[in-house]
C-alpha positions as a printed NumPy array, in Angstrom:
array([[  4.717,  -3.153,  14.034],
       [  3.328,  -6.778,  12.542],
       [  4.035, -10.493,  13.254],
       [  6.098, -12.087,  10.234],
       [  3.778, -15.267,   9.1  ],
       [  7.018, -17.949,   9.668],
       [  5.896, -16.682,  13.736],
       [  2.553, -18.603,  13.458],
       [  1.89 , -21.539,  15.869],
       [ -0.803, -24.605,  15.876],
       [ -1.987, -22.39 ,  18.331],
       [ -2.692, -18.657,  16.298],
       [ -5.834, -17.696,  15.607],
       [ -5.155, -15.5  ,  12.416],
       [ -6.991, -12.367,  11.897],
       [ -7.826, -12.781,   8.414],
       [-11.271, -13.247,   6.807],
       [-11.608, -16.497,   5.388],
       [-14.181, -15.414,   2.514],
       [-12.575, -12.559,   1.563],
       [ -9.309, -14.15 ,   1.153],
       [-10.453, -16.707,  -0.658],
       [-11.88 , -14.471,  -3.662],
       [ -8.795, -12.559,  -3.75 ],
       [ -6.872, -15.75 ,  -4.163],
       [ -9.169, -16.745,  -7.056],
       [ -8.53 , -13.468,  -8.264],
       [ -4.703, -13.575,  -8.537],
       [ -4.423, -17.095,  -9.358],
       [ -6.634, -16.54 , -12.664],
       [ -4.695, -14.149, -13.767],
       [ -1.363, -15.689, -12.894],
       [ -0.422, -16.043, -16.601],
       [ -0.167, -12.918, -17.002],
       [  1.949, -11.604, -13.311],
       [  5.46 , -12.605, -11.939],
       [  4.239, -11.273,  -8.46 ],
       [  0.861,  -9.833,  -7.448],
       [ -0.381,  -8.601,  -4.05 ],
       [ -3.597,  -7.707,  -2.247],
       [ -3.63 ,  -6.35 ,   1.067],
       [ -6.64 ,  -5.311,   2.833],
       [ -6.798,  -4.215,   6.581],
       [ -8.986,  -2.941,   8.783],
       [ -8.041,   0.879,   9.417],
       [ -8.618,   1.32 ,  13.113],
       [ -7.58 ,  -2.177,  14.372],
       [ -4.854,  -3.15 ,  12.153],
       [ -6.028,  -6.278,  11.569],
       [ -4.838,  -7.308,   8.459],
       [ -8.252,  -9.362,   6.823],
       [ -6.652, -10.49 ,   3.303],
       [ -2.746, -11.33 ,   3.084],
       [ -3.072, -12.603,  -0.91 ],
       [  0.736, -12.24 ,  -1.595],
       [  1.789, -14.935,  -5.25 ],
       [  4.854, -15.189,  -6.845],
       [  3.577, -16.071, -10.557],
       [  0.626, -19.224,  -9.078],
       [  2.546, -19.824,  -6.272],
       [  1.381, -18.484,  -2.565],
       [  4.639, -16.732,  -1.112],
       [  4.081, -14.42 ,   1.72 ],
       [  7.689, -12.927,   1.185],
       [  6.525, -11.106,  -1.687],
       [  4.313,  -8.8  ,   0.627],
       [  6.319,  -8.701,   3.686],
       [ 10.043,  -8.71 ,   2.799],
       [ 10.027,  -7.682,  -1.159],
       [ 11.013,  -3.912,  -2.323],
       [  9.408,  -3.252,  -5.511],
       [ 10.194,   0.917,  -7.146],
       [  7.215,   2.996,  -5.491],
       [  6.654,   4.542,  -8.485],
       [  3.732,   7.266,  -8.312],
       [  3.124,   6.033,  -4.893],
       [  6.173,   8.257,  -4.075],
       [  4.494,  11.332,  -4.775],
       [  2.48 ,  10.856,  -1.584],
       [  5.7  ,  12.157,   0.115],
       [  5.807,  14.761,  -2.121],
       [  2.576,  15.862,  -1.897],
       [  3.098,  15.71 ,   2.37 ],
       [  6.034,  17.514,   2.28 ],
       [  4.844,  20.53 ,   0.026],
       [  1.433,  20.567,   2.916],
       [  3.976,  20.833,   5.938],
       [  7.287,  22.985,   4.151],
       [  5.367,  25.032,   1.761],
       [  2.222,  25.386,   3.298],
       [  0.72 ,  24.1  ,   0.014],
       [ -3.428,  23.627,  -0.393],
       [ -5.657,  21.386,  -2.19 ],
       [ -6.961,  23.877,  -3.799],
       [ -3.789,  25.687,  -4.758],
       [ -2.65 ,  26.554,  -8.912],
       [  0.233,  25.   ,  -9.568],
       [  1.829,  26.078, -13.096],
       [  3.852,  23.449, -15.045],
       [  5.304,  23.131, -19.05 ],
       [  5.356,  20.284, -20.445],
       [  3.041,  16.995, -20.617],
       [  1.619,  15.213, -17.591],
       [  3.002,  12.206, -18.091],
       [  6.481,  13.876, -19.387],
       [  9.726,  11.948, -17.994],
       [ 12.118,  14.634, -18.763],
       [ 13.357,  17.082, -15.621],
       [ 15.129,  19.552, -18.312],
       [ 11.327,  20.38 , -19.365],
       [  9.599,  20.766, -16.428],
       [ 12.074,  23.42 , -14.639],
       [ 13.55 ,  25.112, -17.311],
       [ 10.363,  25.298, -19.799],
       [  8.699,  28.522, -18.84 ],
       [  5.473,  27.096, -17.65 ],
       [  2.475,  28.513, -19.382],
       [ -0.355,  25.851, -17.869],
       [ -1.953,  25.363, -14.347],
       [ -3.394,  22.38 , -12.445],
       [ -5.177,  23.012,  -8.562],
       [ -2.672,  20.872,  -6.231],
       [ -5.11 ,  18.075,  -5.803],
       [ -5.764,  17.835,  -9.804],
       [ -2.544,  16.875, -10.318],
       [ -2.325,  14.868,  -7.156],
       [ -5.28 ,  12.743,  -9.235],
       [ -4.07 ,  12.958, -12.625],
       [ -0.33 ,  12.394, -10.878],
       [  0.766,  15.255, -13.177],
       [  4.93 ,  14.301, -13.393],
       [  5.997,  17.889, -14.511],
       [  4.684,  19.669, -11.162],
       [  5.484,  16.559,  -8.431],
       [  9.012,  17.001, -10.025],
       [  8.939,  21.119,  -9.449],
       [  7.548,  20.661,  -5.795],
       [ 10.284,  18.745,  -5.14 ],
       [ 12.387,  20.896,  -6.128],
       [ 10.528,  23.265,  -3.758],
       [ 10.809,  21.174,  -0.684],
       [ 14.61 ,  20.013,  -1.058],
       [ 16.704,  17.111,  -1.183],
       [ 17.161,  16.718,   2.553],
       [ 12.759,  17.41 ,   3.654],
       [ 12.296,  14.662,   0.346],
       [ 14.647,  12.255,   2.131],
       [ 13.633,  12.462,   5.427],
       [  9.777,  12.065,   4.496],
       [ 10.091,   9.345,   2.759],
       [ 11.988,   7.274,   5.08 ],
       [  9.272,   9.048,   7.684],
       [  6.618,   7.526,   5.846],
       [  8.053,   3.816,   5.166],
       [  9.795,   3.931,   1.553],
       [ 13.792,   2.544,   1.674],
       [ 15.019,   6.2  ,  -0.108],
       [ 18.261,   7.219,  -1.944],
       [ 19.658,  10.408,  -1.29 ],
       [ 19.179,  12.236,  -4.771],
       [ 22.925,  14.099,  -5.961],
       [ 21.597,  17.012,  -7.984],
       [ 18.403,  18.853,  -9.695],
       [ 17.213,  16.521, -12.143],
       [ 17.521,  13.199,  -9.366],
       [ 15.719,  15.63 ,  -6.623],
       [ 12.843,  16.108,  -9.595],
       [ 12.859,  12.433, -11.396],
       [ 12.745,  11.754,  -7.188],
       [  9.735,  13.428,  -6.33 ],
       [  8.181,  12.457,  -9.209],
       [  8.46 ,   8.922,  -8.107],
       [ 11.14 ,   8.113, -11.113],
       [ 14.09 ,   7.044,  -8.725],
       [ 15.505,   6.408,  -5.61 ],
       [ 12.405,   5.094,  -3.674],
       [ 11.383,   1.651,  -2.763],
       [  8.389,   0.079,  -0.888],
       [  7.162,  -3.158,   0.696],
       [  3.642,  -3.836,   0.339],
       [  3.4  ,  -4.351,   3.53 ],
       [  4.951,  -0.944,   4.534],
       [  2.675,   0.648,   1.506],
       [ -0.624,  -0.611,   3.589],
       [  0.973,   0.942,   6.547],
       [  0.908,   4.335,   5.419],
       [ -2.566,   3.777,   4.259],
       [ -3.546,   3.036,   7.605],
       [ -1.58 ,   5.929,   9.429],
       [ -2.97 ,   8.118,   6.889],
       [ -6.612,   6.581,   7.561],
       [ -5.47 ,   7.349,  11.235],
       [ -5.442,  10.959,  11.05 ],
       [ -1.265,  10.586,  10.724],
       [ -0.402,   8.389,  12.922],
       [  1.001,   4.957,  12.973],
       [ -0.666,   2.   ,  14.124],
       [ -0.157,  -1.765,  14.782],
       [ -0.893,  -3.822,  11.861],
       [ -0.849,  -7.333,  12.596],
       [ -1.609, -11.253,  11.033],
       [ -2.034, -12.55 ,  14.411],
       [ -5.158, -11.725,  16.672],
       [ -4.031, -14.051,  19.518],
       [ -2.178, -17.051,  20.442],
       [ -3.897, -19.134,  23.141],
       [ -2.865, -18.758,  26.296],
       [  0.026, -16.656,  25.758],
       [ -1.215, -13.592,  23.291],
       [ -3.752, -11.606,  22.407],
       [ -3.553,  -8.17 ,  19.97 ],
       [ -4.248,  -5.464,  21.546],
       [ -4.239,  -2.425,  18.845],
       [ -1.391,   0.505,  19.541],
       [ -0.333,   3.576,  18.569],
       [  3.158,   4.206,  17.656],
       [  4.073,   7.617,  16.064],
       [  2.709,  10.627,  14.202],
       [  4.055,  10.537,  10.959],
       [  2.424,  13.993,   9.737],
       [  0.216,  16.165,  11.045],
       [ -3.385,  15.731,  11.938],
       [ -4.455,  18.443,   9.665],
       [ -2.267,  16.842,   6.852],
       [ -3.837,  13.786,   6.614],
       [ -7.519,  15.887,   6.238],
       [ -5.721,  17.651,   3.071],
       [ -4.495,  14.148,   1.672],
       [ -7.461,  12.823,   1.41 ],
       [ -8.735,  15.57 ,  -0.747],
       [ -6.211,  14.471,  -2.753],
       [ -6.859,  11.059,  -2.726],
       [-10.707,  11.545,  -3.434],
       [ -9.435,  13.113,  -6.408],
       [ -7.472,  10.142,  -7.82 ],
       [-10.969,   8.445,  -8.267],
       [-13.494,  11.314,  -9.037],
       [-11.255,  12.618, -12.17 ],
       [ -7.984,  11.628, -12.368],
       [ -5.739,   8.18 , -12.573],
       [ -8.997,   5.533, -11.265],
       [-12.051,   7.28 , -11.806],
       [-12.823,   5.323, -15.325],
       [-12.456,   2.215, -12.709],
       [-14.586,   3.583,  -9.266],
       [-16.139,   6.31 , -10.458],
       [-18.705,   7.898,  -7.376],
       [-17.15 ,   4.526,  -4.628],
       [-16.029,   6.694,  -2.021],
       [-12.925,   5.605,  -2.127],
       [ -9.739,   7.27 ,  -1.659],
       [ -6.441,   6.137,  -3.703],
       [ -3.129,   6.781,  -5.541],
       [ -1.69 ,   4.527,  -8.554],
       [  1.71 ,   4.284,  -9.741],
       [  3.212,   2.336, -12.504],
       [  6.736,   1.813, -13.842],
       [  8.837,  -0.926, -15.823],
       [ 11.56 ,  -2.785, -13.149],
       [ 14.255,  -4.319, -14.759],
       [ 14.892,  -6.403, -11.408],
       [ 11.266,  -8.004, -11.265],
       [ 11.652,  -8.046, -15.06 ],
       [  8.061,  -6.329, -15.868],
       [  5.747,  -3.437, -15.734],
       [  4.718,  -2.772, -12.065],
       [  1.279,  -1.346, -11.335],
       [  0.265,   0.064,  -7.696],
       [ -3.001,   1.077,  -6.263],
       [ -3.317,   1.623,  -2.543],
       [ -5.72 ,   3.744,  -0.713],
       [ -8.846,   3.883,   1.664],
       [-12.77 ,   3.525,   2.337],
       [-14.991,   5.172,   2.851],
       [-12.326,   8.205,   2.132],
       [-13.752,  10.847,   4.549],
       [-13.761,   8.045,   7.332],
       [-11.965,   5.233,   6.484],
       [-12.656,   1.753,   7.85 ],
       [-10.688,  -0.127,   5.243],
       [ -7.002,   0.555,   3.851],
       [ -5.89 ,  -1.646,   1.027],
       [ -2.552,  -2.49 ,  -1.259],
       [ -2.991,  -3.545,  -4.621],
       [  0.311,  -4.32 ,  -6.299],
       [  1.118,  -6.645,  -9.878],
       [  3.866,  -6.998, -11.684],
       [  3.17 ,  -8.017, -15.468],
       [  5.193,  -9.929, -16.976],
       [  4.576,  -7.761, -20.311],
       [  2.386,  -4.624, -19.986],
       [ -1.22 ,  -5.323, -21.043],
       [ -3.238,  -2.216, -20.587],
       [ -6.146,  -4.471, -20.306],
       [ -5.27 ,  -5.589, -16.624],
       [ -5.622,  -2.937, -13.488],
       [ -4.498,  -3.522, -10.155],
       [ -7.762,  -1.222,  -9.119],
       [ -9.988,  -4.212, -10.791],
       [ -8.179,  -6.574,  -8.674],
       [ -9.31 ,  -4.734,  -5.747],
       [-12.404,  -3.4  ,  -7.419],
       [-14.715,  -6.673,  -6.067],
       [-13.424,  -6.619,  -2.617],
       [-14.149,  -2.928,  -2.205],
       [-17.51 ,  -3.809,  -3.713],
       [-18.16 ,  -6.473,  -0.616],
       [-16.642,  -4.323,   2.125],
       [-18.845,  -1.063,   1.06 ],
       [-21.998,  -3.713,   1.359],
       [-21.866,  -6.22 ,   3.645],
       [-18.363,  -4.846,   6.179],
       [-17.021,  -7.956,   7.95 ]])
């Protein structure tokens, strides 16, 4: 539940931090040249007060591009995975997980008929977002339980027709789609202990509105949400961010993939801080016009995280 920002009167009082936003617009805009879209989204975890709405379409300022635009999930997808295998197959952090094939491997026919002859703990390749075993655990959990979760948790799904979609699914290959918006909405419910809360633009309106936080669903279980953010810690002490936020206390999950309808190389990184109790849940989303593996949507974020663990708001 959030206000759309065409809602705003003279009259709003807007929830976001004016300091903060402004260095993530200077952030963006500097690096314009180089995006066709590019997103930051930071909100307060318990409130829902959403504190930076940064949302460009190349230089220009366009709030549709966080609130209304799909973009593929990519990775990010494997968060319903990785939910899925905790509540159908009772799956653990700590848990081996044997795999054939390379992590990064885009080819179902490898990963389940290979006979698998290395391991990764779940949460490893959670971190190192290890394609080859997201693909079998999908497998695991079924078309129908990968479907359902992922509309659960926010993504617009496909229903995936055989083996190979079901794996290139869960992998975060196919079928899923994601707003920003809705992306920082799972951060918070998982920041929530699994449940989903109001997220909102608008703190009040005189004399007619003020935001009062709510809860709305569960969206997995309590104790889930304590084993995802093992997993999440992991994404930053050795796997997909750590060369980026090494020791931050941060929680996250990347995801990257080439769109051919935003015509460029899409790179994700949402998460949480501090990850055991989060205070903070963030989106940070760009879409290159040609991949440079110089530019990170984590060093987008990187400064704001950097403020927020210091000063707070």
């Amino acid at each position: 539940m959030f206000f759309i920002p065409f809602l705003i009167f003279k009259s709003s009082y807007l929830t976001i931090n004016s300091e903060l936003q402004r260095i993530a617009d200077s952030i963006l805009i500097s690096l314009s040249d180089f995006y066709s879209y590019s997103v930051i989204l930071v909100a307060d975890a318990k409130s829902g007060r959403i504190l930076i709405a940064s949302c460009y379409k190349e230089n220009r300022f366009d709030y549709n591009i966080c609130f209304n635009e799909n973009f593929p999930g990519a990775s990010l997808f494997k968060i319903v995975t990785a939910v899925a295998s905790i509540e159908v197959l009772d799956l653990k952090p700590e848990d081996d997980i044997y795999f054939s094939g390379k992590i990064y491997s885009q080819d179902p026919e490898t990963w389940l008929i290979s006979y698998p002859t290395k391991k990764q703990s779940f949460k490893t390749a959670f971190g190192t977002s290890n394609n080859p075993i997201f693909g079998k655990l999908a497998m695991f959990v079924g078309s129908w339980n990968l479907y359902n979760y992922g509309k659960k948790m926010f993504f617009d799904v496909i229903y995936p027709k055989d083996d190979f979609s079901i794996a290139l699914m869960g992998a975060g290959f196919i079928n899923n789609y994601i707003k920003p918006i809705d992306a920082l909405r799972l951060m918070v419910a998982i920041s929530n202990d699994g449940y989903e809360k109001s997220i909102t633009l608008i703190d009040s309106i005189s004399g007619f509105y003020y935001y009062t936080p709510k809860t709305i669903k569960k969206i997995m279980n309590e104790k889930t949400s304590y084993k995802l953010r093992e997993l999440f810690k992991e994404t930053v002490i050795s796997g997909t961010a750590s060369k980026f936020l090494m020791n931050s206390n941060v929680g996250g999950k990347t995801g990257s993939i080439t769109d051919k309808i935003h015509n460029g190389y899409i790179k994700w990184f949402v998460g949480f801080f501090p990850v055991d109790e989060p205070k903070y849940a963030f989106v940070s989303m760009t879409v290159e016009k040609k991949y440079n593996k110089k530019l990170s949507p984590i060093l987008n974020i990187k400064p704001i995280i950097e403020i927020l663990h210091v000063f707070g708001t």
